[in-house]
mmCIF file of C-alpha atoms in Angstrom:
data_model
loop_
_atom_site.group_PDB
_atom_site.id
_atom_site.type_symbol
_atom_site.label_atom_id
_atom_site.label_comp_id
_atom_site.label_asym_id
_atom_site.label_seq_id
_atom_site.Cartn_x
_atom_site.Cartn_y
_atom_site.Cartn_z
ATOM 1 C CA VAL A 1 67.873 83.542 26.817
ATOM 2 C CA SER A 2 68.427 87.022 27.501
ATOM 3 C CA LEU A 3 68.226 88.137 31.171
ATOM 4 C CA ASN A 4 66.672 91.395 32.512
ATOM 5 C CA LEU A 5 68.113 92.746 35.428
ATOM 6 C CA VAL A 6 65.666 93.396 38.710
ATOM 7 C CA ASN A 7 68.097 94.004 41.230
ATOM 8 C CA PHE A 8 71.530 93.354 42.541
ATOM 9 C CA THR A 9 72.644 93.571 46.287
ATOM 10 C CA ASP A 10 76.038 93.077 48.335
ATOM 11 C CA THR A 11 75.977 92.805 52.065
ATOM 12 C CA LEU A 12 78.427 95.544 52.433
ATOM 13 C CA MET A 13 77.664 97.850 49.719
ATOM 14 C CA GLY A 14 73.848 97.590 49.670
ATOM 15 C CA ASP A 15 72.193 98.091 46.433
ATOM 16 C CA ILE A 16 74.887 97.526 43.253
ATOM 17 C CA THR A 17 72.422 96.973 40.634
ATOM 18 C CA GLY A 18 73.374 100.352 38.891
ATOM 19 C CA ASN A 19 76.906 98.592 38.272
ATOM 20 C CA PHE A 20 75.448 95.875 36.020
ATOM 21 C CA THR A 21 73.853 96.548 32.754
ATOM 22 C CA ALA A 22 69.798 95.871 31.969
ATOM 23 C CA THR A 23 70.378 92.886 30.058
ATOM 24 C CA LEU A 24 72.499 90.052 30.200
ATOM 25 C CA ALA A 25 72.540 88.249 26.689
ATOM 26 C CA ALA A 26 72.814 84.233 26.786
ATOM 27 C CA GLY A 27 76.378 83.142 27.680
ATOM 28 C CA ALA A 28 77.702 86.730 28.494
ATOM 29 C CA ASN A 29 78.986 87.766 31.891
ATOM 30 C CA GLU A 30 79.631 91.072 33.707
ATOM 31 C CA SER A 31 82.099 92.075 36.796
ATOM 32 C CA TRP A 32 82.423 94.710 39.099
ATOM 33 C CA GLY A 33 84.505 95.346 41.770
ATOM 34 C CA TYR A 34 85.482 97.342 45.257
ATOM 35 C CA ASP A 35 87.669 98.030 47.934
ATOM 36 C CA TYR A 36 86.335 97.991 51.274
ATOM 37 C CA VAL A 37 88.410 98.755 54.548
ATOM 38 C CA THR A 38 87.897 96.650 57.578
ATOM 39 C CA ASN A 39 86.206 98.305 60.148
ATOM 40 C CA VAL A 40 87.221 97.578 64.173
ATOM 41 C CA SER A 41 83.395 96.734 64.627
ATOM 42 C CA ASP A 42 83.261 93.916 61.830
ATOM 43 C CA THR A 43 82.868 90.469 63.270
ATOM 44 C CA ASP A 44 84.752 87.464 62.391
ATOM 45 C CA PRO A 45 84.242 85.698 59.866
ATOM 46 C CA LEU A 46 83.307 88.764 57.755
ATOM 47 C CA ASN A 47 80.777 87.088 55.555
ATOM 48 C CA ASN A 48 80.134 89.092 52.235
ATOM 49 C CA THR A 49 77.278 87.788 50.486
ATOM 50 C CA ALA A 50 76.189 89.069 46.554
ATOM 51 C CA GLU A 51 72.840 88.271 45.784
ATOM 52 C CA ALA A 52 71.224 88.852 41.650
ATOM 53 C CA HIS A 53 67.395 88.895 40.927
ATOM 54 C CA TYR A 54 66.890 88.828 37.019
ATOM 55 C CA ASN A 55 63.340 87.724 34.900
ATOM 56 C CA ILE A 56 62.603 86.701 31.664
ATOM 57 C CA THR A 57 60.617 88.967 29.321
ATOM 58 C CA GLY A 58 57.176 87.539 28.850
ATOM 59 C CA LEU A 59 57.868 84.826 31.999
ATOM 60 C CA PRO A 60 56.869 85.527 35.529
ATOM 61 C CA ASN A 61 60.128 83.818 37.122
ATOM 62 C CA ASP A 62 62.535 85.030 39.135
ATOM 63 C CA ILE A 63 66.018 84.203 38.340
ATOM 64 C CA ASN A 64 68.415 84.460 40.921
ATOM 65 C CA ALA A 65 71.682 83.614 42.424
ATOM 66 C CA THR A 66 74.047 84.768 45.213
ATOM 67 C CA ASP A 67 76.850 83.688 46.420
ATOM 68 C CA THR A 68 79.207 84.358 49.507
ATOM 69 C CA VAL A 69 82.943 84.824 50.561
ATOM 70 C CA SER A 70 84.099 84.593 54.215
ATOM 71 C CA ILE A 71 87.130 86.920 55.267
ATOM 72 C CA GLU A 72 88.569 85.760 58.567
ATOM 73 C CA VAL A 73 88.859 89.067 60.489
ATOM 74 C CA VAL A 74 91.745 89.267 62.652
ATOM 75 C CA THR A 75 92.529 91.288 65.772
ATOM 76 C CA PRO A 76 96.624 91.508 65.792
ATOM 77 C CA GLY A 77 98.238 92.997 69.080
ATOM 78 C CA VAL A 78 101.740 92.196 70.328
ATOM 79 C CA ASN A 79 103.398 93.510 73.486
ATOM 80 C CA VAL A 80 107.107 93.932 75.191
ATOM 81 C CA THR A 81 108.020 94.369 78.259
ATOM 82 C CA LYS A 82 111.484 95.021 79.781
ATOM 83 C CA THR A 83 112.728 94.637 83.229
ATOM 84 C CA ALA A 84 115.829 94.956 85.157
ATOM 85 C CA ASP A 85 116.666 93.332 88.393
ATOM 86 C CA ASN A 86 117.973 96.739 89.960
ATOM 87 C CA ASN A 87 117.213 100.535 89.205
ATOM 88 C CA ILE A 88 120.741 101.911 90.018
ATOM 89 C CA THR A 89 124.089 100.969 88.796
ATOM 90 C CA LYS A 90 127.201 101.660 88.534
ATOM 91 C CA ALA A 91 130.528 101.003 86.687
ATOM 92 C CA GLY A 92 131.833 97.435 86.610
ATOM 93 C CA ASP A 93 128.272 96.395 88.434
ATOM 94 C CA THR A 94 126.018 93.764 86.678
ATOM 95 C CA VAL A 95 122.190 94.545 85.610
ATOM 96 C CA HIS A 96 120.332 91.651 84.583
ATOM 97 C CA PHE A 97 117.664 92.467 81.858
ATOM 98 C CA ASN A 98 114.816 90.355 80.985
ATOM 99 C CA ILE A 99 112.126 90.780 78.112
ATOM 100 C CA THR A 100 108.760 89.276 77.239
ATOM 101 C CA VAL A 101 107.110 89.598 74.350
ATOM 102 C CA ARG A 102 103.278 88.200 74.599
ATOM 103 C CA ASN A 103 100.973 87.882 71.724
ATOM 104 C CA THR A 104 97.698 90.203 72.460
ATOM 105 C CA GLY A 105 95.800 89.077 69.944
ATOM 106 C CA ASN A 106 93.614 86.554 68.302
ATOM 107 C CA VAL A 107 95.937 85.437 65.171
ATOM 108 C CA SER A 108 99.615 83.600 65.100
ATOM 109 C CA LEU A 109 102.565 86.283 64.760
ATOM 110 C CA ASN A 110 105.475 85.854 62.487
ATOM 111 C CA LEU A 111 108.491 86.958 63.857
ATOM 112 C CA VAL A 112 110.546 89.472 61.860
ATOM 113 C CA ASN A 113 112.691 91.125 63.967
ATOM 114 C CA PHE A 114 113.918 91.904 67.934
ATOM 115 C CA THR A 115 116.287 94.063 68.876
ATOM 116 C CA ASP A 116 117.953 95.282 71.839
ATOM 117 C CA THR A 117 119.450 98.840 72.673
ATOM 118 C CA LEU A 118 122.846 97.106 74.533
ATOM 119 C CA MET A 119 122.134 93.579 72.836
ATOM 120 C CA GLY A 120 121.631 94.584 68.725
ATOM 121 C CA ASP A 121 119.974 91.812 67.095
ATOM 122 C CA ILE A 122 118.493 89.584 69.677
ATOM 123 C CA THR A 123 115.850 88.017 66.765
ATOM 124 C CA GLY A 124 117.604 84.341 67.156
ATOM 125 C CA ASN A 125 116.776 84.414 70.901
ATOM 126 C CA PHE A 126 112.991 84.548 70.063
ATOM 127 C CA SER A 127 110.725 81.297 68.282
ATOM 128 C CA SER A 128 108.335 82.020 65.299
ATOM 129 C CA PRO A 129 105.613 82.122 64.891
ATOM 130 C CA LEU A 130 103.900 83.274 68.411
ATOM 131 C CA ALA A 131 100.548 81.800 68.609
ATOM 132 C CA ALA A 132 97.900 84.171 69.886
ATOM 133 C CA GLY A 133 97.674 84.583 73.712
ATOM 134 C CA ALA A 134 101.153 82.796 74.008
ATOM 135 C CA ASN A 135 104.152 84.661 75.198
ATOM 136 C CA GLN A 136 108.087 83.947 75.397
ATOM 137 C CA SER A 137 110.873 85.547 77.630
ATOM 138 C CA TRP A 138 114.773 85.932 77.333
ATOM 139 C CA GLY A 139 117.138 87.442 79.612
ATOM 140 C CA TYR A 140 120.690 88.776 79.681
ATOM 141 C CA ASP A 141 123.400 89.845 82.248
ATOM 142 C CA TYR A 142 124.668 93.393 81.668
ATOM 143 C CA VAL A 143 128.229 94.630 83.181
ATOM 144 C CA THR A 144 128.017 98.481 83.628
ATOM 145 C CA ASN A 145 130.442 100.453 81.449
ATOM 146 C CA VAL A 146 132.442 103.431 82.605
ATOM 147 C CA THR A 147 131.089 105.251 79.314
ATOM 148 C CA ASP A 148 127.627 104.653 79.802
ATOM 149 C CA THR A 149 125.693 107.620 80.550
ATOM 150 C CA ASP A 150 123.018 108.527 83.120
ATOM 151 C CA PRO A 151 120.287 107.394 82.747
ATOM 152 C CA LEU A 152 121.182 104.019 81.075
ATOM 153 C CA ASN A 153 118.241 104.105 78.510
ATOM 154 C CA ASN A 154 117.580 100.073 77.452
ATOM 155 C CA THR A 155 114.875 99.451 74.752
ATOM 156 C CA ALA A 156 113.397 96.300 73.157
ATOM 157 C CA GLU A 157 111.808 96.305 70.064
ATOM 158 C CA ALA A 158 109.942 93.558 68.210
ATOM 159 C CA HIS A 159 109.016 93.438 64.962
ATOM 160 C CA TYR A 160 105.877 90.640 63.491
ATOM 161 C CA ASN A 161 103.759 89.960 60.559
ATOM 162 C CA ILE A 162 100.697 88.181 59.592
ATOM 163 C CA THR A 163 100.639 85.343 57.236
ATOM 164 C CA GLY A 164 98.710 86.860 54.450
ATOM 165 C CA LEU A 165 98.760 90.571 55.495
ATOM 166 C CA PRO A 166 100.602 93.606 54.645
ATOM 167 C CA ASN A 167 101.036 94.781 58.342
ATOM 168 C CA ASP A 168 103.827 95.661 60.539
ATOM 169 C CA ILE A 169 102.541 94.220 63.899
ATOM 170 C CA ASN A 170 105.096 95.937 66.603
ATOM 171 C CA ALA A 171 106.037 97.251 70.362
ATOM 172 C CA THR A 172 108.690 98.876 72.383
ATOM 173 C CA ASP A 173 109.335 98.843 75.967
ATOM 174 C CA THR A 174 112.272 100.533 77.718
ATOM 175 C CA VAL A 175 113.970 100.277 81.101
ATOM 176 C CA SER A 176 115.801 103.263 82.480
ATOM 177 C CA ILE A 177 118.515 102.533 84.818
ATOM 178 C CA GLU A 178 120.182 105.337 86.832
ATOM 179 C CA VAL A 179 124.157 105.069 86.679
ATOM 180 C CA VAL A 180 125.884 106.545 89.525
ATOM 181 C CA THR A 181 129.500 107.396 89.918
ATOM 182 C CA PRO A 182 130.209 107.231 93.939
ATOM 183 C CA GLY A 183 133.368 108.537 95.211
ATOM 184 C CA VAL A 184 134.504 109.629 98.742
ATOM 185 C CA ASN A 185 137.687 111.207 100.109
ATOM 186 C CA VAL A 186 138.943 111.315 103.785
ATOM 187 C CA THR A 187 141.676 113.578 104.731
ATOM 188 C CA LYS A 188 143.265 113.620 108.122
ATOM 189 C CA THR A 189 145.608 116.710 109.233
ATOM 190 C CA ALA A 190 147.251 117.358 112.931
ATOM 191 C CA ASP A 191 148.329 120.953 114.044
ATOM 192 C CA ASN A 192 151.643 119.699 114.434
ATOM 193 C CA ASN A 193 153.780 116.962 112.739
ATOM 194 C CA ILE A 194 156.013 116.603 115.696
ATOM 195 C CA THR A 195 155.353 115.802 119.429
ATOM 196 C CA LYS A 196 156.362 114.662 122.813
ATOM 197 C CA ALA A 197 155.122 112.601 125.904
ATOM 198 C CA GLY A 198 152.319 115.251 127.641
ATOM 199 C CA ASP A 199 152.097 117.432 124.687
ATOM 200 C CA THR A 200 148.464 117.812 122.758
ATOM 201 C CA VAL A 201 148.074 117.269 119.485
ATOM 202 C CA HIS A 202 144.922 118.238 117.399
ATOM 203 C CA PHE A 203 143.569 116.170 114.777
ATOM 204 C CA ASN A 204 141.105 116.754 112.350
ATOM 205 C CA ILE A 205 138.977 114.444 110.053
ATOM 206 C CA THR A 206 136.813 115.728 106.898
ATOM 207 C CA VAL A 207 135.046 113.401 104.809
ATOM 208 C CA ARG A 208 133.849 114.441 101.422
ATOM 209 C CA ASN A 209 131.558 112.642 99.017
ATOM 210 C CA THR A 210 133.379 113.099 95.836
ATOM 211 C CA GLY A 211 130.654 111.230 93.486
ATOM 212 C CA ASN A 212 126.921 111.968 92.234
ATOM 213 C CA VAL A 213 125.094 109.965 94.675
ATOM 214 C CA SER A 214 124.495 109.995 98.338
ATOM 215 C CA LEU A 215 126.193 108.006 100.601
ATOM 216 C CA ASN A 216 124.884 105.874 103.598
ATOM 217 C CA LEU A 217 127.215 105.738 106.482
ATOM 218 C CA VAL A 218 128.401 102.322 107.568
ATOM 219 C CA ASN A 219 131.503 102.920 110.011
ATOM 220 C CA PHE A 220 134.031 105.111 110.546
ATOM 221 C CA THR A 221 137.196 104.433 112.397
ATOM 222 C CA ASP A 222 140.344 106.518 113.832
ATOM 223 C CA THR A 223 143.718 104.351 115.094
ATOM 224 C CA LEU A 224 143.499 106.700 118.265
ATOM 225 C CA MET A 225 139.787 106.906 118.870
ATOM 226 C CA GLY A 226 138.120 103.852 117.933
ATOM 227 C CA ASP A 227 134.711 103.982 116.518
ATOM 228 C CA ILE A 228 133.753 107.410 115.833
ATOM 229 C CA THR A 229 130.678 106.694 113.425
ATOM 230 C CA GLY A 230 128.820 108.499 115.745
ATOM 231 C CA ASN A 231 130.494 111.973 114.776
ATOM 232 C CA PHE A 232 129.263 111.800 111.078
ATOM 233 C CA SER A 233 126.170 112.201 109.911
ATOM 234 C CA SER A 234 124.311 109.930 107.611
ATOM 235 C CA PRO A 235 123.436 109.943 104.392
ATOM 236 C CA LEU A 236 126.191 112.359 102.875
ATOM 237 C CA ALA A 237 124.595 114.247 99.882
ATOM 238 C CA ALA A 238 126.815 114.545 96.724
ATOM 239 C CA GLY A 239 129.188 117.184 96.854
ATOM 240 C CA ALA A 240 128.962 117.561 100.635
ATOM 241 C CA ASN A 241 131.361 117.320 103.189
ATOM 242 C CA GLN A 242 131.814 116.945 106.817
ATOM 243 C CA SER A 243 134.200 117.221 109.734
ATOM 244 C CA TRP A 244 135.349 116.199 113.339
ATOM 245 C CA GLY A 245 138.161 117.069 115.672
ATOM 246 C CA TYR A 246 139.652 115.712 118.611
ATOM 247 C CA ASP A 247 142.768 116.512 120.906
ATOM 248 C CA TYR A 248 145.110 113.800 121.628
ATOM 249 C CA VAL A 249 147.556 113.691 124.730
ATOM 250 C CA THR A 250 150.621 111.908 123.749
ATOM 251 C CA ASN A 251 151.314 108.973 125.506
ATOM 252 C CA VAL A 252 155.044 107.861 126.864
ATOM 253 C CA SER A 253 154.211 104.257 125.136
ATOM 254 C CA ASP A 254 153.255 105.744 121.728
ATOM 255 C CA THR A 255 155.823 104.840 119.242
ATOM 256 C CA ASP A 256 157.438 106.778 116.657
ATOM 257 C CA PRO A 257 156.030 107.285 114.139
ATOM 258 C CA LEU A 258 152.752 108.123 115.498
ATOM 259 C CA ASN A 259 150.534 106.872 112.592
ATOM 260 C CA ASN A 260 147.066 107.444 112.967
ATOM 261 C CA THR A 261 144.877 106.607 110.469
ATOM 262 C CA ALA A 262 141.020 107.616 109.743
ATOM 263 C CA GLU A 263 138.674 104.765 107.930
ATOM 264 C CA ALA A 264 135.307 105.097 106.436
ATOM 265 C CA HIS A 265 132.794 102.744 104.863
ATOM 266 C CA TYR A 266 129.615 103.737 103.181
ATOM 267 C CA ASN A 267 127.507 102.379 100.739
ATOM 268 C CA ILE A 268 124.787 103.275 98.402
ATOM 269 C CA THR A 269 120.916 102.579 98.444
ATOM 270 C CA GLY A 270 120.039 99.717 96.224
ATOM 271 C CA LEU A 271 123.739 98.409 95.322
ATOM 272 C CA PRO A 272 126.075 96.171 97.619
ATOM 273 C CA ASN A 273 129.203 98.025 96.975
ATOM 274 C CA ASP A 274 131.462 99.288 99.855
ATOM 275 C CA ILE A 275 132.771 102.496 99.093
ATOM 276 C CA ASN A 276 135.709 103.430 101.503
ATOM 277 C CA ALA A 277 138.984 105.997 101.861
ATOM 278 C CA THR A 278 141.432 106.425 104.199
ATOM 279 C CA ASP A 279 143.782 108.731 105.184
ATOM 280 C CA THR A 280 146.820 108.798 107.747
ATOM 281 C CA VAL A 281 148.699 111.291 109.392
ATOM 282 C CA SER A 282 152.432 110.457 111.074
ATOM 283 C CA ILE A 283 153.549 112.530 113.664
ATOM 284 C CA GLU A 284 157.505 112.359 114.602
ATOM 285 C CA VAL A 285 157.394 111.315 118.605
#
């Protein structure tokens, strides 16, 4: 028997009666569809029910039917954290980088690719899928190169997807390392290149920071004067220099030549390296 449409409703669209013809013949069918953009407020699952009401001419009966489709609503998310064991380095020094990826959503993620500025493709170091709430870490050592620029920016970037969805779920994190080029130079001079017992020679010592980073004085020694650290201030700024001098009365026990060496040792805050320099002046006795 032919059915007369009374009303047709849909959970998401409301009244959809107008999208169906008034009379549905025996054995006939009709279809209608629509696109729905999932809202951030939609709960999981998204239950969507269609309900149709018909009647028959001459009869009071309500002829109805419903059907519900249930859609899983996921909230995907991924976070990448990159760290380094030092925030400063120089050519030849080793920095350890660590990368952690965390699934911050409520659905399993499939790994598409994972890249790193210094290492290139690191996909193979992470397993897939990454369960909701799970995390993975991987690390490596990097020896700073003389060609590395300052700062050394190192980015990790991860791309994931979700089974059944086209979306790219991605995250990046960058760690920035200061690349320094330390250097120090010591120059020792004398006001004469010849002397004899009882004569006075004036020695002068100049230390210069030839690098691009401040240097902390560890110790400064002189062949004739011993520890002269207290005569130089610390730190020594990049490009700066300091000088100190003294008079020495030549002793009858001094051998020929009189070799007088100044030796300076510095370090850099945050690095273990010994930055040092020496200079020797030789006086004929």
